[in-house]
PDB file of C-alpha atoms and ligand atoms in Angstrom:
ATOM      1  CA  UNK A   1     -99.091 -38.362  52.147  1.00  0.00           C
ATOM      2  CA  UNK A   2     -99.708 -35.059  53.913  1.00  0.00           C
ATOM      3  CA  UNK A   3     -97.076 -32.562  54.973  1.00  0.00           C
ATOM      4  CA  UNK A   4     -97.869 -29.295  56.717  1.00  0.00           C
ATOM      5  CA  UNK A   5     -95.758 -26.230  57.324  1.00  0.00           C
ATOM      6  CA  UNK A   6     -96.735 -23.272  59.397  1.00  0.00           C
ATOM      7  CA  UNK A   7     -95.454 -19.869  58.388  1.00  0.00           C
ATOM      8  CA  UNK A   8     -96.678 -16.988  60.477  1.00  0.00           C
ATOM      9  CA  UNK A   9    -100.432 -17.423  60.687  1.00  0.00           C
ATOM     10  CA  UNK A  10    -100.634 -19.579  57.527  1.00  0.00           C
ATOM     11  CA  UNK A  11    -100.637 -23.335  57.155  1.00  0.00           C
ATOM     12  CA  UNK A  12     -99.234 -24.701  53.928  1.00  0.00           C
ATOM     13  CA  UNK A  13    -100.058 -28.298  53.130  1.00  0.00           C
ATOM     14  CA  UNK A  14     -98.787 -30.576  50.407  1.00  0.00           C
ATOM     15  CA  UNK A  15    -100.881 -33.652  49.812  1.00  0.00           C
ATOM     16  CA  UNK A  16    -100.634 -36.703  47.600  1.00  0.00           C
ATOM     17  CA  UNK A  17    -102.286 -36.308  44.183  1.00  0.00           C
ATOM     18  CA  UNK A  18    -104.812 -39.002  45.104  1.00  0.00           C
ATOM     19  CA  UNK A  19    -106.678 -36.221  46.944  1.00  0.00           C
ATOM     20  CA  UNK A  20    -107.117 -34.252  43.708  1.00  0.00           C
ATOM     21  CA  UNK A  21    -110.364 -36.043  42.911  1.00  0.00           C
ATOM     22  CA  UNK A  22    -111.356 -36.920  46.461  1.00  0.00           C
ATOM     23  CA  UNK A  23    -115.004 -36.386  47.444  1.00  0.00           C
ATOM     24  CA  UNK A  24    -115.896 -33.223  49.383  1.00  0.00           C
ATOM     25  CA  UNK A  25    -116.413 -35.209  52.575  1.00  0.00           C
ATOM     26  CA  UNK A  26    -112.777 -36.323  52.411  1.00  0.00           C
ATOM     27  CA  UNK A  27    -111.507 -32.857  51.517  1.00  0.00           C
ATOM     28  CA  UNK A  28    -113.320 -31.318  54.499  1.00  0.00           C
ATOM     29  CA  UNK A  29    -111.842 -33.992  56.766  1.00  0.00           C
ATOM     30  CA  UNK A  30    -108.452 -33.259  55.245  1.00  0.00           C
ATOM     31  CA  UNK A  31    -108.781 -29.550  55.994  1.00  0.00           C
ATOM     32  CA  UNK A  32    -109.909 -30.224  59.572  1.00  0.00           C
ATOM     33  CA  UNK A  33    -107.142 -32.755  60.054  1.00  0.00           C
ATOM     34  CA  UNK A  34    -104.516 -30.279  58.879  1.00  0.00           C
ATOM     35  CA  UNK A  35    -105.888 -27.605  61.204  1.00  0.00           C
ATOM     36  CA  UNK A  36    -106.623 -29.686  64.301  1.00  0.00           C
ATOM     37  CA  UNK A  37    -105.314 -33.255  63.814  1.00  0.00           C
ATOM     38  CA  UNK A  38    -108.676 -34.647  64.890  1.00  0.00           C
ATOM     39  CA  UNK A  39    -108.679 -38.406  65.442  1.00  0.00           C
ATOM     40  CA  UNK A  40    -111.987 -39.086  63.684  1.00  0.00           C
ATOM     41  CA  UNK A  41    -110.773 -37.226  60.602  1.00  0.00           C
ATOM     42  CA  UNK A  42    -107.550 -39.172  60.803  1.00  0.00           C
ATOM     43  CA  UNK A  43    -109.479 -42.451  60.650  1.00  0.00           C
ATOM     44  CA  UNK A  44    -111.549 -41.265  57.701  1.00  0.00           C
ATOM     45  CA  UNK A  45    -108.450 -40.137  55.829  1.00  0.00           C
ATOM     46  CA  UNK A  46    -106.723 -43.397  56.630  1.00  0.00           C
ATOM     47  CA  UNK A  47    -109.593 -45.284  55.020  1.00  0.00           C
ATOM     48  CA  UNK A  48    -109.403 -43.105  51.931  1.00  0.00           C
ATOM     49  CA  UNK A  49    -105.645 -43.578  51.613  1.00  0.00           C
ATOM     50  CA  UNK A  50    -106.051 -47.312  52.049  1.00  0.00           C
ATOM     51  CA  UNK A  51    -108.678 -47.475  49.320  1.00  0.00           C
ATOM     52  CA  UNK A  52    -106.414 -45.497  46.972  1.00  0.00           C
ATOM     53  CA  UNK A  53    -103.223 -47.284  47.831  1.00  0.00           C
ATOM     54  CA  UNK A  54    -102.898 -48.706  44.310  1.00  0.00           C
ATOM     55  CA  UNK A  55    -102.269 -45.167  43.066  1.00  0.00           C
ATOM     56  CA  UNK A  56     -99.137 -44.960  45.167  1.00  0.00           C
ATOM     57  CA  UNK A  57     -97.590 -48.272  44.330  1.00  0.00           C
ATOM     58  CA  UNK A  58     -98.498 -48.534  40.633  1.00  0.00           C
ATOM     59  CA  UNK A  59     -99.191 -45.031  39.391  1.00  0.00           C
ATOM     60  CA  UNK A  60     -98.639 -46.003  35.723  1.00  0.00           C
ATOM     61  CA  UNK A  61    -100.405 -49.328  35.774  1.00  0.00           C
ATOM     62  CA  UNK A  62    -103.383 -47.884  37.534  1.00  0.00           C
ATOM     63  CA  UNK A  63    -104.721 -46.482  34.268  1.00  0.00           C
ATOM     64  CA  UNK A  64    -104.567 -49.836  32.513  1.00  0.00           C
ATOM     65  CA  UNK A  65    -107.100 -52.602  32.959  1.00  0.00           C
ATOM     66  CA  UNK A  66    -106.243 -54.929  35.786  1.00  0.00           C
ATOM     67  CA  UNK A  67    -104.323 -57.913  34.529  1.00  0.00           C
ATOM     68  CA  UNK A  68    -104.585 -61.153  36.354  1.00  0.00           C
ATOM     69  CA  UNK A  69    -102.261 -63.614  34.653  1.00  0.00           C
ATOM     70  CA  UNK A  70    -103.318 -67.252  34.735  1.00  0.00           C
ATOM     71  CA  UNK A  71    -100.141 -69.165  33.896  1.00  0.00           C
ATOM     72  CA  UNK A  72    -100.970 -72.659  35.112  1.00  0.00           C
ATOM     73  CA  UNK A  73    -103.257 -74.530  32.802  1.00  0.00           C
ATOM     74  CA  UNK A  74    -104.829 -77.955  32.986  1.00  0.00           C
ATOM     75  CA  UNK A  75    -101.807 -79.507  31.288  1.00  0.00           C
ATOM     76  CA  UNK A  76     -99.033 -76.994  30.721  1.00  0.00           C
ATOM     77  CA  UNK A  77     -97.647 -74.633  33.340  1.00  0.00           C
ATOM     78  CA  UNK A  78     -96.617 -71.516  31.448  1.00  0.00           C
ATOM     79  CA  UNK A  79     -94.778 -69.892  34.351  1.00  0.00           C
ATOM     80  CA  UNK A  80     -92.633 -72.963  34.726  1.00  0.00           C
ATOM     81  CA  UNK A  81     -91.954 -73.070  30.995  1.00  0.00           C
ATOM     82  CA  UNK A  82     -91.118 -69.357  30.909  1.00  0.00           C
ATOM     83  CA  UNK A  83     -88.715 -69.692  33.831  1.00  0.00           C
ATOM     84  CA  UNK A  84     -87.057 -72.731  32.321  1.00  0.00           C
ATOM     85  CA  UNK A  85     -86.565 -71.101  28.904  1.00  0.00           C
ATOM     86  CA  UNK A  86     -85.378 -67.902  30.553  1.00  0.00           C
ATOM     87  CA  UNK A  87     -82.594 -69.829  32.268  1.00  0.00           C
ATOM     88  CA  UNK A  88     -81.679 -72.002  29.299  1.00  0.00           C
ATOM     89  CA  UNK A  89     -81.694 -69.400  26.526  1.00  0.00           C
ATOM     90  CA  UNK A  90     -81.614 -65.910  28.017  1.00  0.00           C
ATOM     91  CA  UNK A  91     -79.468 -66.136  31.157  1.00  0.00           C
ATOM     92  CA  UNK A  92     -82.554 -65.023  33.099  1.00  0.00           C
ATOM     93  CA  UNK A  93     -82.662 -61.655  31.308  1.00  0.00           C
ATOM     94  CA  UNK A  94     -86.301 -61.786  30.168  1.00  0.00           C
ATOM     95  CA  UNK A  95     -88.596 -59.738  32.379  1.00  0.00           C
ATOM     96  CA  UNK A  96     -92.104 -60.773  31.454  1.00  0.00           C
ATOM     97  CA  UNK A  97     -95.276 -62.275  32.802  1.00  0.00           C
ATOM     98  CA  UNK A  98     -97.231 -64.954  31.031  1.00  0.00           C
ATOM     99  CA  UNK A  99    -100.828 -66.078  30.879  1.00  0.00           C
ATOM    100  CA  UNK A 100    -103.207 -68.289  29.012  1.00  0.00           C
ATOM    101  CA  UNK A 101    -105.395 -66.129  26.804  1.00  0.00           C
ATOM    102  CA  UNK A 102    -109.161 -66.147  26.720  1.00  0.00           C
ATOM    103  CA  UNK A 103    -111.013 -68.647  24.602  1.00  0.00           C
ATOM    104  CA  UNK A 104    -112.226 -66.499  21.771  1.00  0.00           C
ATOM    105  CA  UNK A 105    -112.206 -68.913  18.879  1.00  0.00           C
ATOM    106  CA  UNK A 106    -114.364 -67.659  16.081  1.00  0.00           C
ATOM    107  CA  UNK A 107    -115.400 -69.883  13.216  1.00  0.00           C
ATOM    108  CA  UNK A 108    -114.002 -68.664   9.944  1.00  0.00           C
ATOM    109  CA  UNK A 109    -111.009 -67.002  11.537  1.00  0.00           C
ATOM    110  CA  UNK A 110    -108.885 -70.072  11.926  1.00  0.00           C
ATOM    111  CA  UNK A 111    -106.142 -68.829   9.677  1.00  0.00           C
ATOM    112  CA  UNK A 112    -105.676 -65.658  11.680  1.00  0.00           C
ATOM    113  CA  UNK A 113    -105.580 -67.302  15.085  1.00  0.00           C
ATOM    114  CA  UNK A 114    -102.416 -66.361  16.859  1.00  0.00           C
ATOM    115  CA  UNK A 115    -100.916 -68.972  19.090  1.00  0.00           C
ATOM    116  CA  UNK A 116     -99.093 -66.368  21.094  1.00  0.00           C
ATOM    117  CA  UNK A 117     -98.682 -62.639  21.484  1.00  0.00           C
ATOM    118  CA  UNK A 118     -96.468 -60.252  23.388  1.00  0.00           C
ATOM    119  CA  UNK A 119     -97.588 -56.911  24.773  1.00  0.00           C
ATOM    120  CA  UNK A 120     -94.662 -54.515  25.093  1.00  0.00           C
ATOM    121  CA  UNK A 121     -96.453 -52.156  27.488  1.00  0.00           C
ATOM    122  CA  UNK A 122     -97.574 -54.878  29.846  1.00  0.00           C
ATOM    123  CA  UNK A 123     -94.546 -57.118  29.336  1.00  0.00           C
ATOM    124  CA  UNK A 124     -97.113 -59.843  29.068  1.00  0.00           C
ATOM    125  CA  UNK A 125     -97.002 -62.978  26.946  1.00  0.00           C
ATOM    126  CA  UNK A 126    -100.353 -64.499  26.067  1.00  0.00           C
ATOM    127  CA  UNK A 127    -100.629 -68.058  24.846  1.00  0.00           C
ATOM    128  CA  UNK A 128    -103.680 -69.418  23.071  1.00  0.00           C
ATOM    129  CA  UNK A 129    -105.660 -71.688  25.437  1.00  0.00           C
ATOM    130  CA  UNK A 130    -106.206 -74.265  22.679  1.00  0.00           C
ATOM    131  CA  UNK A 131    -102.602 -75.315  23.330  1.00  0.00           C
ATOM    132  CA  UNK A 132    -103.395 -76.338  26.896  1.00  0.00           C
ATOM    133  CA  UNK A 133    -104.264 -79.942  26.187  1.00  0.00           C
ATOM    134  CA  UNK A 134    -102.475 -83.300  26.470  1.00  0.00           C
ATOM    135  CA  UNK A 135    -102.230 -83.737  22.691  1.00  0.00           C
ATOM    136  CA  UNK A 136     -99.938 -80.719  22.462  1.00  0.00           C
ATOM    137  CA  UNK A 137     -96.370 -81.686  23.327  1.00  0.00           C
ATOM    138  CA  UNK A 138     -94.496 -79.504  25.753  1.00  0.00           C
ATOM    139  CA  UNK A 139     -91.804 -78.662  23.210  1.00  0.00           C
ATOM    140  CA  UNK A 140     -94.462 -77.102  21.004  1.00  0.00           C
ATOM    141  CA  UNK A 141     -95.751 -74.842  23.796  1.00  0.00           C
ATOM    142  CA  UNK A 142     -92.128 -74.038  24.608  1.00  0.00           C
ATOM    143  CA  UNK A 143     -91.535 -73.016  21.042  1.00  0.00           C
ATOM    144  CA  UNK A 144     -94.466 -70.584  21.033  1.00  0.00           C
ATOM    145  CA  UNK A 145     -93.344 -69.107  24.374  1.00  0.00           C
ATOM    146  CA  UNK A 146     -89.761 -68.888  23.136  1.00  0.00           C
ATOM    147  CA  UNK A 147     -90.919 -66.964  20.060  1.00  0.00           C
ATOM    148  CA  UNK A 148     -92.797 -64.427  22.174  1.00  0.00           C
ATOM    149  CA  UNK A 149     -89.815 -64.022  24.508  1.00  0.00           C
ATOM    150  CA  UNK A 150     -87.705 -63.114  21.494  1.00  0.00           C
ATOM    151  CA  UNK A 151     -90.060 -60.188  20.885  1.00  0.00           C
ATOM    152  CA  UNK A 152     -88.761 -58.664  24.110  1.00  0.00           C
ATOM    153  CA  UNK A 153     -85.185 -59.050  22.879  1.00  0.00           C
ATOM    154  CA  UNK A 154     -85.490 -57.719  19.337  1.00  0.00           C
ATOM    155  CA  UNK A 155     -86.457 -54.244  18.165  1.00  0.00           C
ATOM    156  CA  UNK A 156     -89.136 -53.803  15.540  1.00  0.00           C
ATOM    157  CA  UNK A 157     -87.583 -51.784  12.726  1.00  0.00           C
ATOM    158  CA  UNK A 158     -89.651 -50.133  10.003  1.00  0.00           C
ATOM    159  CA  UNK A 159     -88.741 -51.097   6.484  1.00  0.00           C
ATOM    160  CA  UNK A 160     -90.471 -49.613   3.437  1.00  0.00           C
ATOM    161  CA  UNK A 161     -93.157 -48.229   5.728  1.00  0.00           C
ATOM    162  CA  UNK A 162     -93.902 -51.576   7.312  1.00  0.00           C
ATOM    163  CA  UNK A 163     -92.962 -52.728  10.775  1.00  0.00           C
ATOM    164  CA  UNK A 164     -90.753 -55.753  10.555  1.00  0.00           C
ATOM    165  CA  UNK A 165     -91.588 -57.985  13.508  1.00  0.00           C
ATOM    166  CA  UNK A 166     -89.508 -60.941  12.427  1.00  0.00           C
ATOM    167  CA  UNK A 167     -86.177 -59.662  11.193  1.00  0.00           C
ATOM    168  CA  UNK A 168     -83.548 -62.045   9.786  1.00  0.00           C
ATOM    169  CA  UNK A 169     -81.752 -61.789  13.137  1.00  0.00           C
ATOM    170  CA  UNK A 170     -84.963 -62.705  14.955  1.00  0.00           C
ATOM    171  CA  UNK A 171     -85.550 -65.716  12.730  1.00  0.00           C
ATOM    172  CA  UNK A 172     -81.943 -66.862  13.068  1.00  0.00           C
ATOM    173  CA  UNK A 173     -82.253 -66.732  16.846  1.00  0.00           C
ATOM    174  CA  UNK A 174     -85.544 -68.578  16.699  1.00  0.00           C
ATOM    175  CA  UNK A 175     -83.858 -71.469  14.918  1.00  0.00           C
ATOM    176  CA  UNK A 176     -81.601 -71.912  17.933  1.00  0.00           C
ATOM    177  CA  UNK A 177     -84.498 -73.453  19.817  1.00  0.00           C
ATOM    178  CA  UNK A 178     -83.616 -77.037  20.608  1.00  0.00           C
ATOM    179  CA  UNK A 179     -86.784 -78.558  19.108  1.00  0.00           C
ATOM    180  CA  UNK A 180     -87.209 -76.086  16.257  1.00  0.00           C
ATOM    181  CA  UNK A 181     -87.615 -78.649  13.471  1.00  0.00           C
ATOM    182  CA  UNK A 182     -89.833 -80.924  15.547  1.00  0.00           C
ATOM    183  CA  UNK A 183     -92.032 -78.024  16.558  1.00  0.00           C
ATOM    184  CA  UNK A 184     -92.523 -76.798  13.011  1.00  0.00           C
ATOM    185  CA  UNK A 185     -93.212 -80.300  11.852  1.00  0.00           C
ATOM    186  CA  UNK A 186     -95.750 -80.834  14.613  1.00  0.00           C
ATOM    187  CA  UNK A 187     -97.433 -77.565  13.736  1.00  0.00           C
ATOM    188  CA  UNK A 188     -97.868 -78.521  10.093  1.00  0.00           C
ATOM    189  CA  UNK A 189     -99.380 -81.870  11.008  1.00  0.00           C
ATOM    190  CA  UNK A 190    -101.658 -80.986  13.888  1.00  0.00           C
ATOM    191  CA  UNK A 191    -102.527 -77.370  14.257  1.00  0.00           C
ATOM    192  CA  UNK A 192    -105.479 -77.110  11.883  1.00  0.00           C
ATOM    193  CA  UNK A 193    -107.247 -79.918  13.651  1.00  0.00           C
ATOM    194  CA  UNK A 194    -106.379 -78.564  17.069  1.00  0.00           C
ATOM    195  CA  UNK A 195    -107.669 -75.072  16.448  1.00  0.00           C
ATOM    196  CA  UNK A 196    -110.659 -76.412  14.568  1.00  0.00           C
ATOM    197  CA  UNK A 197    -111.659 -78.090  17.798  1.00  0.00           C
ATOM    198  CA  UNK A 198    -112.494 -81.378  16.062  1.00  0.00           C
TER     199      UNK A 198
HETATM  200 ZN1   ZN B   1     -93.836 -62.994  16.337  1.00  0.00          ZN
END
Protein backbone atom coordinates (compact mmCIF):
# COMPACT_ATOMS: atom_id res chain seq x y z
CA UNK A 1 0.00 0.00 0.00
CA UNK A 2 2.72 2.43 1.06
CA UNK A 3 6.45 1.84 0.86
CA UNK A 4 9.03 4.38 1.95
CA UNK A 5 12.74 4.58 1.32
CA UNK A 6 15.10 7.06 2.83
CA UNK A 7 18.06 8.20 0.79
CA UNK A 8 20.22 10.83 2.40
CA UNK A 9 17.83 13.50 3.60
CA UNK A 10 15.05 12.50 1.16
CA UNK A 11 12.10 10.21 1.67
CA UNK A 12 10.81 8.43 -1.40
CA UNK A 13 7.36 6.90 -1.14
CA UNK A 14 5.48 4.64 -3.49
CA UNK A 15 1.77 4.43 -2.85
CA UNK A 16 -1.11 2.47 -4.30
CA UNK A 17 -2.87 4.18 -7.22
CA UNK A 18 -6.04 4.47 -5.13
CA UNK A 19 -4.40 7.55 -3.58
CA UNK A 20 -4.23 9.27 -6.97
CA UNK A 21 -7.69 10.77 -6.54
CA UNK A 22 -7.75 10.83 -2.75
CA UNK A 23 -9.10 13.97 -1.07
CA UNK A 24 -6.59 16.52 0.25
CA UNK A 25 -7.34 15.54 3.84
CA UNK A 26 -6.16 12.01 3.07
CA UNK A 27 -3.12 13.19 1.13
CA UNK A 28 -2.01 15.41 4.03
CA UNK A 29 -2.45 12.48 6.42
CA UNK A 30 -0.46 10.34 4.00
CA UNK A 31 2.39 12.85 3.94
CA UNK A 32 2.41 13.14 7.74
CA UNK A 33 2.24 9.38 8.11
CA UNK A 34 5.21 8.90 5.81
CA UNK A 35 7.21 11.50 7.72
CA UNK A 36 6.24 10.64 11.30
CA UNK A 37 4.13 7.44 11.34
CA UNK A 38 1.52 9.17 13.48
CA UNK A 39 -1.14 6.83 14.86
CA UNK A 40 -4.11 9.11 14.15
CA UNK A 41 -3.02 9.45 10.52
CA UNK A 42 -2.59 5.71 10.38
CA UNK A 43 -6.21 5.22 11.45
CA UNK A 44 -7.46 7.73 8.89
CA UNK A 45 -5.46 6.08 6.12
CA UNK A 46 -6.67 2.68 7.21
CA UNK A 47 -10.26 3.85 6.81
CA UNK A 48 -9.52 5.20 3.35
CA UNK A 49 -7.84 1.97 2.26
CA UNK A 50 -10.75 -0.03 3.62
CA UNK A 51 -13.26 2.08 1.71
CA UNK A 52 -11.24 1.63 -1.50
CA UNK A 53 -10.50 -2.02 -1.04
CA UNK A 54 -12.54 -2.97 -4.12
CA UNK A 55 -9.91 -1.22 -6.25
CA UNK A 56 -7.29 -3.67 -5.07
CA UNK A 57 -9.18 -6.88 -5.47
CA UNK A 58 -11.11 -6.14 -8.68
CA UNK A 59 -9.26 -3.37 -10.49
CA UNK A 60 -10.88 -4.22 -13.86
CA UNK A 61 -14.38 -4.88 -12.63
CA UNK A 62 -14.41 -1.73 -10.59
CA UNK A 63 -15.18 0.35 -13.67
CA UNK A 64 -18.20 -1.75 -14.59
CA UNK A 65 -21.58 -1.48 -12.93
CA UNK A 66 -21.92 -3.73 -9.94
CA UNK A 67 -23.49 -7.01 -10.91
CA UNK A 68 -25.49 -8.89 -8.38
CA UNK A 69 -26.58 -12.15 -9.98
CA UNK A 70 -29.90 -13.56 -8.82
CA UNK A 71 -29.81 -17.19 -9.94
CA UNK A 72 -32.52 -18.75 -7.79
CA UNK A 73 -35.99 -17.99 -9.00
CA UNK A 74 -39.41 -18.87 -7.67
CA UNK A 75 -39.41 -22.11 -9.64
CA UNK A 76 -36.13 -22.72 -11.41
CA UNK A 77 -32.70 -22.49 -9.81
CA UNK A 78 -30.38 -21.29 -12.56
CA UNK A 79 -27.16 -21.88 -10.63
CA UNK A 80 -28.13 -25.48 -10.09
CA UNK A 81 -29.05 -25.89 -13.75
CA UNK A 82 -25.80 -24.26 -14.88
CA UNK A 83 -23.73 -26.50 -12.62
CA UNK A 84 -25.57 -29.60 -13.75
CA UNK A 85 -25.18 -28.81 -17.47
CA UNK A 86 -21.55 -27.86 -16.92
CA UNK A 87 -20.86 -31.32 -15.53
CA UNK A 88 -22.95 -33.23 -18.06
CA UNK A 89 -21.90 -31.47 -21.27
CA UNK A 90 -18.74 -29.46 -20.67
CA UNK A 91 -16.66 -31.45 -18.18
CA UNK A 92 -16.94 -28.44 -15.86
CA UNK A 93 -15.05 -26.19 -18.29
CA UNK A 94 -17.59 -23.35 -18.46
CA UNK A 95 -16.63 -20.40 -16.29
CA UNK A 96 -19.70 -18.23 -16.09
CA UNK A 97 -22.20 -16.73 -13.71
CA UNK A 98 -25.91 -16.75 -14.30
CA UNK A 99 -28.86 -14.60 -13.32
CA UNK A 100 -32.49 -13.99 -14.01
CA UNK A 101 -32.83 -10.83 -16.06
CA UNK A 102 -35.01 -7.87 -15.23
CA UNK A 103 -38.65 -7.85 -16.22
CA UNK A 104 -38.64 -5.43 -19.09
CA UNK A 105 -41.40 -6.78 -21.27
CA UNK A 106 -42.60 -4.17 -23.68
CA UNK A 107 -45.80 -4.58 -25.63
CA UNK A 108 -45.16 -4.76 -29.33
CA UNK A 109 -41.68 -6.17 -28.92
CA UNK A 110 -42.66 -9.75 -28.36
CA UNK A 111 -40.90 -11.03 -31.43
CA UNK A 112 -37.58 -9.55 -30.37
CA UNK A 113 -37.65 -10.81 -26.81
CA UNK A 114 -34.56 -12.81 -26.11
CA UNK A 115 -34.95 -15.71 -23.77
CA UNK A 116 -31.29 -15.64 -22.91
CA UNK A 117 -28.12 -13.69 -23.49
CA UNK A 118 -24.43 -14.06 -22.77
CA UNK A 119 -22.10 -11.19 -21.96
CA UNK A 120 -18.52 -12.04 -22.90
CA UNK A 121 -16.98 -9.30 -20.75
CA UNK A 122 -18.90 -10.21 -17.64
CA UNK A 123 -19.03 -13.95 -18.33
CA UNK A 124 -22.63 -13.59 -17.35
CA UNK A 125 -25.63 -15.50 -18.66
CA UNK A 126 -28.97 -13.76 -18.34
CA UNK A 127 -32.21 -15.67 -18.61
CA UNK A 128 -35.56 -14.01 -19.25
CA UNK A 129 -37.62 -13.97 -16.02
CA UNK A 130 -40.78 -14.99 -17.90
CA UNK A 131 -39.31 -18.50 -17.91
CA UNK A 132 -39.36 -18.69 -14.13
CA UNK A 133 -42.81 -20.19 -13.76
CA UNK A 134 -44.23 -23.68 -13.16
CA UNK A 135 -45.66 -23.94 -16.68
CA UNK A 136 -42.15 -23.88 -18.14
CA UNK A 137 -40.57 -27.32 -17.96
CA UNK A 138 -37.06 -27.58 -16.62
CA UNK A 139 -35.73 -29.05 -19.85
CA UNK A 140 -36.79 -25.89 -21.65
CA UNK A 141 -34.90 -23.62 -19.23
CA UNK A 142 -31.97 -26.02 -19.51
CA UNK A 143 -32.02 -25.68 -23.25
CA UNK A 144 -31.86 -21.87 -23.11
CA UNK A 145 -29.01 -22.02 -20.57
CA UNK A 146 -27.22 -24.64 -22.65
CA UNK A 147 -27.43 -22.38 -25.71
CA UNK A 148 -25.89 -19.46 -23.84
CA UNK A 149 -23.13 -21.67 -22.45
CA UNK A 150 -22.23 -22.62 -26.01
CA UNK A 151 -21.56 -18.93 -26.68
CA UNK A 152 -18.61 -19.18 -24.30
CA UNK A 153 -17.27 -22.17 -26.23
CA UNK A 154 -17.60 -20.93 -29.80
CA UNK A 155 -15.91 -17.97 -31.47
CA UNK A 156 -17.97 -15.46 -33.41
CA UNK A 157 -16.48 -15.29 -36.89
CA UNK A 158 -17.30 -12.51 -39.34
CA UNK A 159 -18.66 -13.64 -42.66
CA UNK A 160 -19.52 -11.21 -45.46
CA UNK A 161 -19.26 -8.36 -42.97
CA UNK A 162 -21.69 -9.92 -40.53
CA UNK A 163 -20.89 -11.54 -37.23
CA UNK A 164 -21.99 -15.13 -37.28
CA UNK A 165 -23.18 -16.00 -33.78
CA UNK A 166 -24.58 -19.40 -34.62
CA UNK A 167 -22.12 -21.17 -36.88
CA UNK A 168 -22.89 -24.63 -38.30
CA UNK A 169 -20.58 -26.06 -35.62
CA UNK A 170 -22.50 -24.19 -32.93
CA UNK A 171 -25.83 -25.46 -34.20
CA UNK A 172 -24.53 -29.02 -34.48
CA UNK A 173 -23.38 -28.89 -30.87
CA UNK A 174 -26.69 -27.43 -29.80
CA UNK A 175 -28.49 -30.45 -31.23
CA UNK A 176 -26.56 -32.65 -28.82
CA UNK A 177 -28.75 -31.42 -26.00
CA UNK A 178 -30.70 -34.36 -24.65
CA UNK A 179 -34.14 -32.72 -24.95
CA UNK A 180 -33.45 -30.72 -28.11
CA UNK A 181 -36.52 -31.84 -30.05
CA UNK A 182 -38.82 -31.60 -27.04
CA UNK A 183 -37.55 -28.14 -26.22
CA UNK A 184 -38.07 -26.81 -29.73
CA UNK A 185 -41.48 -28.37 -29.86
CA UNK A 186 -42.43 -26.84 -26.52
CA UNK A 187 -41.20 -23.46 -27.69
CA UNK A 188 -43.36 -23.52 -30.81
CA UNK A 189 -46.45 -24.44 -28.82
CA UNK A 190 -46.14 -22.25 -25.76
CA UNK A 191 -43.78 -19.36 -26.02
CA UNK A 192 -46.04 -16.76 -27.61
CA UNK A 193 -48.59 -17.19 -24.88
CA UNK A 194 -45.96 -17.21 -22.17
CA UNK A 195 -44.26 -14.01 -23.25
CA UNK A 196 -47.59 -12.39 -24.00
CA UNK A 197 -48.36 -12.80 -20.33
CA UNK A 198 -51.89 -14.08 -21.01
ZN1 LIG B 1 -27.31 -17.46 -29.43
